[in-house]
CSV table of C-alpha atoms in Angstrom, one decimal:
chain,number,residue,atom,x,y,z
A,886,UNK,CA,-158.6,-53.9,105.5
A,887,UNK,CA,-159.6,-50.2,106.3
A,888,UNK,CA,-163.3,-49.3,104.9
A,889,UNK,CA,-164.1,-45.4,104.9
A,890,UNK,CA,-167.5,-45.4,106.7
A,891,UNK,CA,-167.8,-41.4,106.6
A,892,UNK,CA,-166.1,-38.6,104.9
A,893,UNK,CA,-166.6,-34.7,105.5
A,894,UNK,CA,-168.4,-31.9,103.6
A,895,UNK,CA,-166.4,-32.0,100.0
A,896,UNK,CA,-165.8,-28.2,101.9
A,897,UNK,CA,-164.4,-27.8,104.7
A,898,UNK,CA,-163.4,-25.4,106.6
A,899,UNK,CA,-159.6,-24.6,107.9
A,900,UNK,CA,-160.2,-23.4,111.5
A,901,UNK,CA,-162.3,-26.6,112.4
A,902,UNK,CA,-160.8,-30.2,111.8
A,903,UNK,CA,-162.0,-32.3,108.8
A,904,UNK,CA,-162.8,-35.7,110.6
A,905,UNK,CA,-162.4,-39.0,108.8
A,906,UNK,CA,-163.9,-41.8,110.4
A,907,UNK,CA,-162.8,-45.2,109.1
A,908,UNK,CA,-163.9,-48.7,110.3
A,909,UNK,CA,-160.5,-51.1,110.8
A,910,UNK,CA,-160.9,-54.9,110.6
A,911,UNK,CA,-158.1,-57.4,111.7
A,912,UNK,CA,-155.1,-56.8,113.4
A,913,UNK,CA,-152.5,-56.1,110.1
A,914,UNK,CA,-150.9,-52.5,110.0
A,915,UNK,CA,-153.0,-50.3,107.7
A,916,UNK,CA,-151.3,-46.7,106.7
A,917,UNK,CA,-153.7,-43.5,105.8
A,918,UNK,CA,-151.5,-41.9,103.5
A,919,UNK,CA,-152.4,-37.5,102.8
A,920,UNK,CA,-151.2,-36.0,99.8
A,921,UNK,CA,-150.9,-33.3,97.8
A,922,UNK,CA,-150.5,-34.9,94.4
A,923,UNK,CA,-147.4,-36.8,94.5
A,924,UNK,CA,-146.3,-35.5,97.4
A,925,UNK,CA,-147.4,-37.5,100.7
A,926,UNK,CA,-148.3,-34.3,103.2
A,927,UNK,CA,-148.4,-36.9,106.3
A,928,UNK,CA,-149.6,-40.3,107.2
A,929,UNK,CA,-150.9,-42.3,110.0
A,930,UNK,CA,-150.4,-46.2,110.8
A,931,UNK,CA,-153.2,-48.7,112.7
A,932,UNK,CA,-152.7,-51.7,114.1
A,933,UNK,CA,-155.5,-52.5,116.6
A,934,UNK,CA,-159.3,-52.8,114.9
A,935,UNK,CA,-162.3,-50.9,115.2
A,936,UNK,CA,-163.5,-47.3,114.9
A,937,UNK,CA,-160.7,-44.8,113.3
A,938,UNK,CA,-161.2,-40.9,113.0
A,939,UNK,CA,-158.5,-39.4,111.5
A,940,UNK,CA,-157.9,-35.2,111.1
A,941,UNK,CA,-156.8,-34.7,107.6
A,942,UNK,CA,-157.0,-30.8,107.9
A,943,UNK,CA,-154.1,-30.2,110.4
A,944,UNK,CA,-151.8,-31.5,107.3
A,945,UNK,CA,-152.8,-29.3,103.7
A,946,UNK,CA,-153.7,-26.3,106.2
A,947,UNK,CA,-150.3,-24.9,105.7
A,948,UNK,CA,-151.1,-25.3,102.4
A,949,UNK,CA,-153.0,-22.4,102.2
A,950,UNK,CA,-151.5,-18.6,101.6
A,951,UNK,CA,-154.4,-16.3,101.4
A,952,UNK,CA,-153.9,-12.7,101.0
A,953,UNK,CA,-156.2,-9.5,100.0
A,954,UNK,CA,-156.7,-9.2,96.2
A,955,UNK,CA,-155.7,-5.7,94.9
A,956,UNK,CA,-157.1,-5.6,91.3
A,957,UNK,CA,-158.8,-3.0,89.8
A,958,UNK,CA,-161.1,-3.9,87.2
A,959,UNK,CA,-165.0,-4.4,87.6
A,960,UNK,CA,-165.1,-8.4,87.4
A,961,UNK,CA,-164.5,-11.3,89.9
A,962,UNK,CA,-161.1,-12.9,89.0
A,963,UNK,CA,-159.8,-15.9,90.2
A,964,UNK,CA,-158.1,-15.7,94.1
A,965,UNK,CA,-155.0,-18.1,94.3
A,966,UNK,CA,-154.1,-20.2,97.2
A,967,UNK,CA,-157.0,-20.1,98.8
A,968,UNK,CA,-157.6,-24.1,98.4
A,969,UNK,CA,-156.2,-27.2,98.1
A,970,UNK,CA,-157.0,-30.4,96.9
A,971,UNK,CA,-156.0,-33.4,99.0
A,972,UNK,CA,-156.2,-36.8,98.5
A,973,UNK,CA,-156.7,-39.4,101.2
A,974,UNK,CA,-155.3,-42.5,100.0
A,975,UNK,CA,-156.7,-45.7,102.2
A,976,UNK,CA,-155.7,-48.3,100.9
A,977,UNK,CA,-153.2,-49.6,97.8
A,978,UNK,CA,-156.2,-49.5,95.5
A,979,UNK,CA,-158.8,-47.0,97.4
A,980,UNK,CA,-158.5,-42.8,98.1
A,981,UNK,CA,-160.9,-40.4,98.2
A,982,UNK,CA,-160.8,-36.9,96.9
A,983,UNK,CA,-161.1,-33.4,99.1
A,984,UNK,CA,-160.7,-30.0,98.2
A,985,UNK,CA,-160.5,-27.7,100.8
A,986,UNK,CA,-159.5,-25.1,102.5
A,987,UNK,CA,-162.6,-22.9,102.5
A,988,UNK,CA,-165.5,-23.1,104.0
A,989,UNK,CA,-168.2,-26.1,104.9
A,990,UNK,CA,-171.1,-23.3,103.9
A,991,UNK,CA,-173.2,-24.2,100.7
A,992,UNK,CA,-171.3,-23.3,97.3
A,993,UNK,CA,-171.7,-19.6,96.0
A,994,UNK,CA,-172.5,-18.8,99.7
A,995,UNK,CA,-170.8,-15.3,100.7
A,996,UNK,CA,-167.9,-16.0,103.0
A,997,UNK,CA,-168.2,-12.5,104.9
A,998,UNK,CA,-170.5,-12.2,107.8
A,999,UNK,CA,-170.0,-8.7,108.0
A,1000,UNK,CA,-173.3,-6.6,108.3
A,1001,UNK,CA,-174.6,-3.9,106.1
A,1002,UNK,CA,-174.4,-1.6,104.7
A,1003,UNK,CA,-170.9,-1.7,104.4
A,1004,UNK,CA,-168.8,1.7,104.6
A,1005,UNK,CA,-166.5,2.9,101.7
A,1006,UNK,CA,-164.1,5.4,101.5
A,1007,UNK,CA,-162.3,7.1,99.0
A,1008,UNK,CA,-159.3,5.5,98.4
A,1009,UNK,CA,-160.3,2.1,99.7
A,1010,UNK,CA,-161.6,-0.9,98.4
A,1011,UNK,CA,-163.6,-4.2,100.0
A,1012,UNK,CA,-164.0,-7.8,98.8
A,1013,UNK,CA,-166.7,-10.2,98.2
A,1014,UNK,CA,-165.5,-13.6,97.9
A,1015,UNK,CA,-167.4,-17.0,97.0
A,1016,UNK,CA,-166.7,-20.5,97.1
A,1017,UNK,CA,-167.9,-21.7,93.4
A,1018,UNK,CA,-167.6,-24.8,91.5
A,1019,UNK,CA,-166.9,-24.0,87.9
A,1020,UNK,CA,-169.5,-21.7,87.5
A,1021,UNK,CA,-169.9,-18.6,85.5
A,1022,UNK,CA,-170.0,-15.2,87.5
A,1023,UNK,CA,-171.3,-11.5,86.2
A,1024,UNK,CA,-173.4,-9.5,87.9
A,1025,UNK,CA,-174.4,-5.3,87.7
A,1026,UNK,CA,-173.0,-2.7,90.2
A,1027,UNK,CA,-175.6,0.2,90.3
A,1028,UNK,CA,-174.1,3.6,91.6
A,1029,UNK,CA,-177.0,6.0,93.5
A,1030,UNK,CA,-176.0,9.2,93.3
A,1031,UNK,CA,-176.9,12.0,95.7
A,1032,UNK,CA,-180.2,13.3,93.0
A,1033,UNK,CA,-181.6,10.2,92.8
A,1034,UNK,CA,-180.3,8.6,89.7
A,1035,UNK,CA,-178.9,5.7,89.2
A,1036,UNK,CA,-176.1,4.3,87.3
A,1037,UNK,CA,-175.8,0.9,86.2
A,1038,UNK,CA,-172.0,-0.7,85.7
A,1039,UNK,CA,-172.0,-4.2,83.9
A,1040,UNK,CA,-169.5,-7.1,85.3
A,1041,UNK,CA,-168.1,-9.4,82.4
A,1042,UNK,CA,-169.0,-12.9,82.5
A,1043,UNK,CA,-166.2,-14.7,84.6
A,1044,UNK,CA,-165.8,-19.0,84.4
A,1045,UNK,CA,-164.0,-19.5,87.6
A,1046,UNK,CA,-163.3,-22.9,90.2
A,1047,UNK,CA,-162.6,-22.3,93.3
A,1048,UNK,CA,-162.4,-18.8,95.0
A,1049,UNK,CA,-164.1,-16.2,93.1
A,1050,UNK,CA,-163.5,-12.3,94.2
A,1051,UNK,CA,-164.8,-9.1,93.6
A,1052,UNK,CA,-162.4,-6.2,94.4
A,1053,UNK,CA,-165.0,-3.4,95.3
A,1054,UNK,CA,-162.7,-0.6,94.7
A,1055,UNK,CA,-164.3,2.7,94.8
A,1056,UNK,CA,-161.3,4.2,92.5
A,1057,UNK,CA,-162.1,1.8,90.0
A,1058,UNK,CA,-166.1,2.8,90.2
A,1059,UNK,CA,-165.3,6.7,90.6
A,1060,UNK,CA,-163.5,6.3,87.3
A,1061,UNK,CA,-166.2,4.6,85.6
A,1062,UNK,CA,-169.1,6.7,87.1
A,1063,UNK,CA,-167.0,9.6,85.4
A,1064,UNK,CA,-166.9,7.7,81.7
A,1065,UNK,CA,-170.4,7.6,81.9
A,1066,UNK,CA,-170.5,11.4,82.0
A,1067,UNK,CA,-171.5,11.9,86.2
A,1068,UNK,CA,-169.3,13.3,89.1
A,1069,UNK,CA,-168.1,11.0,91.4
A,1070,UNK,CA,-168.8,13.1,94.2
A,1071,UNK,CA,-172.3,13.2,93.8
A,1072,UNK,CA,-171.8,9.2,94.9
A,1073,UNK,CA,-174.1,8.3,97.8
A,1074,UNK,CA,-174.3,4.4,97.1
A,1075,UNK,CA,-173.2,1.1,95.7
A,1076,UNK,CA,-175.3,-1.7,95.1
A,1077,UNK,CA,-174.0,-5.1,94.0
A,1078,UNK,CA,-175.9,-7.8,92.1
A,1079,UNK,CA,-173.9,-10.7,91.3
A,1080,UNK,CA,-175.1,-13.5,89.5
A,1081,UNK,CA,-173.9,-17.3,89.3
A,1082,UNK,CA,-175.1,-18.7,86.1
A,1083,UNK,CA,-178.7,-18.1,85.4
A,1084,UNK,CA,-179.2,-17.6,89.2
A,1085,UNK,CA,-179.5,-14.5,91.3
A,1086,UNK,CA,-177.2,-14.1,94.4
A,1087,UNK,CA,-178.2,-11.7,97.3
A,1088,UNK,CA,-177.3,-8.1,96.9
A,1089,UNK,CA,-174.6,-6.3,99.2
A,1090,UNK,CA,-174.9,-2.7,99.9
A,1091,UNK,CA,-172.6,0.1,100.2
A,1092,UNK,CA,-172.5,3.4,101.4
A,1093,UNK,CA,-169.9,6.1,100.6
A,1094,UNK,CA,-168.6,8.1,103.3
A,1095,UNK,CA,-166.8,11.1,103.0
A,1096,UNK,CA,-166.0,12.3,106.4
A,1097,UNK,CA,-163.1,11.1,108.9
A,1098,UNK,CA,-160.1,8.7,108.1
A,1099,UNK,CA,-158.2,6.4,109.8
A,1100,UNK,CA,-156.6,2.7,109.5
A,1101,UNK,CA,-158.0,0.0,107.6
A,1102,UNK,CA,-158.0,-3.6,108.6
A,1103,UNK,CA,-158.2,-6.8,106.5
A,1104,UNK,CA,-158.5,-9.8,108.3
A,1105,UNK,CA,-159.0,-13.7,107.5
A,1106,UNK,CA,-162.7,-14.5,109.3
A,1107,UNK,CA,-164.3,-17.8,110.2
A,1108,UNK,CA,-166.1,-18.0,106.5
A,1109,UNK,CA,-162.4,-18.2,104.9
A,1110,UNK,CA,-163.2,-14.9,103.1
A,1111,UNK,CA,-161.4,-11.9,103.9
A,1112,UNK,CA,-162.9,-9.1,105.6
A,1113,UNK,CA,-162.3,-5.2,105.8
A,1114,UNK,CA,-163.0,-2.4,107.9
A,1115,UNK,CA,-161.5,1.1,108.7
A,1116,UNK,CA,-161.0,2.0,112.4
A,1117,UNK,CA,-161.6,5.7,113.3
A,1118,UNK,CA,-158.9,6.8,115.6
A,1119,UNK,CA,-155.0,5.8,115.4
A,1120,UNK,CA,-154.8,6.6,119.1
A,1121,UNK,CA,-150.8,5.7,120.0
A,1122,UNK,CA,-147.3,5.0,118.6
A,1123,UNK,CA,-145.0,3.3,120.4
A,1124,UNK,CA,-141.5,2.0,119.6
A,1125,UNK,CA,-139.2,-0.6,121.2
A,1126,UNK,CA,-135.3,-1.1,120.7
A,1127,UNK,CA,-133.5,-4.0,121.6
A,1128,UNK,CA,-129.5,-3.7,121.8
A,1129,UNK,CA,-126.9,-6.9,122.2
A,1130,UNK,CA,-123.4,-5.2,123.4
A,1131,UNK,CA,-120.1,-6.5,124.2
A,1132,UNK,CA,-117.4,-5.6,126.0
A,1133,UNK,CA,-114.4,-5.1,124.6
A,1134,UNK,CA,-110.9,-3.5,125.0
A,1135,UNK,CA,-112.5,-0.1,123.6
A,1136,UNK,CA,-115.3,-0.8,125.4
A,1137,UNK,CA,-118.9,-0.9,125.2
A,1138,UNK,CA,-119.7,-1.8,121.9
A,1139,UNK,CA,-123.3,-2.3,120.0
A,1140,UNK,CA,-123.2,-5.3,118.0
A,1141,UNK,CA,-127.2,-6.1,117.1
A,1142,UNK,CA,-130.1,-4.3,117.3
A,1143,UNK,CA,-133.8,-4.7,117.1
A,1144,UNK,CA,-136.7,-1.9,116.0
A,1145,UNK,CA,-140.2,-3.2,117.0
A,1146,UNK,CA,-143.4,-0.5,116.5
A,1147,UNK,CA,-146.9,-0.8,118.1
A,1148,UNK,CA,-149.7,0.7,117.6
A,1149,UNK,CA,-153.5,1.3,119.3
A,1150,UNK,CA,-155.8,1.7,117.1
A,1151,UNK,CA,-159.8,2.1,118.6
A,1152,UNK,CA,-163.4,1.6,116.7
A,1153,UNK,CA,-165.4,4.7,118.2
A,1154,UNK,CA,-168.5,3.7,119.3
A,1155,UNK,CA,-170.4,1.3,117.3
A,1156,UNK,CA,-173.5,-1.3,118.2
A,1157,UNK,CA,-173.0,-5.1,119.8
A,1158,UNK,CA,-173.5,-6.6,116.5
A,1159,UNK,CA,-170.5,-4.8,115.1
A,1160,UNK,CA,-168.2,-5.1,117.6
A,1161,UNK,CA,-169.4,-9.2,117.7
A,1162,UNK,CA,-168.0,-9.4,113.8
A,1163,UNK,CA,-164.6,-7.1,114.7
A,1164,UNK,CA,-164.1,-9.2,117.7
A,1165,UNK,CA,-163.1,-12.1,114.9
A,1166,UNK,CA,-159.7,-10.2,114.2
A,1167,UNK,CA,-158.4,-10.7,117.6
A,1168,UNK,CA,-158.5,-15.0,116.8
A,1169,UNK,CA,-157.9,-14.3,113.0
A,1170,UNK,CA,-155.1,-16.5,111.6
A,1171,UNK,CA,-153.6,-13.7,109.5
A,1172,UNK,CA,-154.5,-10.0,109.7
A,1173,UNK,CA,-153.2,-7.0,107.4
A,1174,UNK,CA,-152.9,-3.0,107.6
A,1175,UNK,CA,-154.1,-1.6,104.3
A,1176,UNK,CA,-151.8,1.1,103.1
A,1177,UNK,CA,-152.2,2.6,99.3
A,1178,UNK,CA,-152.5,-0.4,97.3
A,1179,UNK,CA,-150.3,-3.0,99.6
A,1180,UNK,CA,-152.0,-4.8,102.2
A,1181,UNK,CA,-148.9,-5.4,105.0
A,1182,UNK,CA,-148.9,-8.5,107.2
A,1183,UNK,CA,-149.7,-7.6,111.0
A,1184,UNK,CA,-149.4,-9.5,114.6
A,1185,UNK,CA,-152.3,-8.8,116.9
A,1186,UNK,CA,-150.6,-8.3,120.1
A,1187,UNK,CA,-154.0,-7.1,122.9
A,1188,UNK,CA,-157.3,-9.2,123.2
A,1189,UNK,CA,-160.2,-7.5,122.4
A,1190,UNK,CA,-161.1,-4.8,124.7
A,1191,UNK,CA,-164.0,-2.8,125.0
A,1192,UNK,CA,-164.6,0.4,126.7
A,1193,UNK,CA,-167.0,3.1,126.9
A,1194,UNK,CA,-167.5,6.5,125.6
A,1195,UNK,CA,-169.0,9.9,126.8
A,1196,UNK,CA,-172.6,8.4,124.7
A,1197,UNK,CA,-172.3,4.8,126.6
A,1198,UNK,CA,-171.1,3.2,123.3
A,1199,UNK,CA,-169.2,0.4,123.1
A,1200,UNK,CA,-166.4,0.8,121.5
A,1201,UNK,CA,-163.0,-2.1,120.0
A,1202,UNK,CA,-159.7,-1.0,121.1
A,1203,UNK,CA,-156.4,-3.6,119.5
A,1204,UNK,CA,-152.8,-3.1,119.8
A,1205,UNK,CA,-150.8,-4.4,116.6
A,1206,UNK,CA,-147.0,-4.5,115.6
A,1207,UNK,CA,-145.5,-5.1,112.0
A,1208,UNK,CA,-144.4,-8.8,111.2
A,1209,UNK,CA,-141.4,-7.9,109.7
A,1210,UNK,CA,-139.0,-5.9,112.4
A,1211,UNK,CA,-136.2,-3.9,111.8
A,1212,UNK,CA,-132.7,-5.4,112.4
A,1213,UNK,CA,-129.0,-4.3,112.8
A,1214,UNK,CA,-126.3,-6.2,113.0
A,1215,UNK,CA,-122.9,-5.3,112.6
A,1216,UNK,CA,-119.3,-7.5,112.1
């Protein structure tokens, strides 16, 4: 007979195991079964009594396929794949429900720890994600322009479980600022006001920068949300080739080869507490280059490294290649 004596948050999240701890008495074989529905994910088997913890998360965290939302419209929609619901079956007539996947942070909690005001850009868009348990989620975007006024944009009500997101997509905003009879370029601001139910949520800040361009980052941080920011130089381009050759009565002859491109990419100078939340894309279990509207898987390839400029700033340098290299291969 297995007894559960202690089960996890009912959220947990997927870079810290989700601990188990069951109590075993007698010496018959007990199996912990994980599933996924139907399908059995993993299982352990006990023999020997006493105190069992068991690590559910290391099986359903696979499970999980997050990726940036690109949408366009001024609402939170639903994100996909970005939890799972396990059950941990202990005995024939015994399991116990988890979802997970997310984070172990209170529901409707923020899962960004990035400070603000954040920066946006023409052209490029942010997300704010929450963990919510069939709740309904509106909210008002108020748009300060450059004289003073203000613009007020109304979300529609949205009933979502699970991950909510708002794509903040200053297209999308421009484009309404401009139905409502303003210029766009007067934009100096973006405020967000979400609200879950009859409850207020804290407010995020924007501010819209014109100047400079460079290469935006989205990256999977320690919340489970995903996180974006635009580096200000594109310092170096490098590219590798790798050729298999055989020799053969002709002679030398190319039968495979391999395209691989790097780049260094570098912050400018920016204050400890910024360079503390960029340092998470160096551990980050999946990392993107925004480009247009398509958010391209990346490999991290440097650890974080931080140098100085002429005002004694620090400043984040990475090194990244694409996922997906280019192959050749002939018959």
């Amino acid at each position: 007979m297995i007894d559960l004596t202690a089960k996890p948050e009912k959220f947990s999240s997927v870079y810290r195991p989700v601990i188990y701890t069951l109590t075993k008495t007698g010496t018959e074989k007990e199996t912990v079964q994980i599933l996924d529905g139907s399908t059995v994910l993993g299982m352990k088997q006990f023999v020997t009594a006493g105190r069992i913890a068991v690590n559910v998360s290391e099986y359903y965290r696979n499970l999980i396929e997050t990726a940036p939302v690109i949408d366009d419209s001024l609402s939170f929609v639903h994100a996909v794949k970005r939890t799972v619901t396990a059950r941990i079956d202990v005995t024939a007539d015994s399991s116990v429900l988890l979802t997970s996947g997310i984070t172990d942070l209170a529901l409707s909690t923020l899962l960004s720890n990035a400070p603000g005001p954040r920066i946006l850009r023409p052209g490029e868009w942010d997300e704010l994600s929450y963990l919510v348990d069939e709740q309904v989620l509106a909210g008002t975007i108020i748009v300060t322009m450059k004289n003073g006024q203000e613009i007020t944009l109304q979300m529609p009500n949205s009933s979502i479980d699970g991950v909510a997101v708002l794509v903040v997509h200053y297209d999308s905003i421009a484009e309404a600022v401009q139905l409502k009879g303003a210029d766009p370029a007067g934009m100096a601001g973006i405020k967000i006001k979400p609200t879950l139910g009859c409850y207020d949520l804290p407010e995020v800040e924007y501010r819209i920068v014109r100047s400079g361009c460079g290469v935006r980052i989205a990256w999977w941080n320690r919340r489970g949300g995903i996180d974006y920011y635009t580096f200000r130089s594109d310092l170096d381009k490098s590219y590798t080739t790798e050729r298999t050759k055989i020799k053969t009565a002709e002679g030398w002859r190319t039968v495979s080869s391999e395209v691989e491109d790097e780049r260094n990419i570098s912050s400018g100078g920016l204050p400890g507490f910024m360079l503390e939340w960029l340092g998470e894309i160096v551990s980050a279990p999946k990392v993107w280059l925004i480009d247009g509207n398509q958010a391209i898987p990346i490999d991290i390839t440097s650890d974080v490294i931080t140098t100085f400029d002429q005002a004694e700033m620090p400043q984040l340098e990475l090194t990244f290649r694409s996922i997906d290299t280019e192959k050749m291969q002939t018959t």
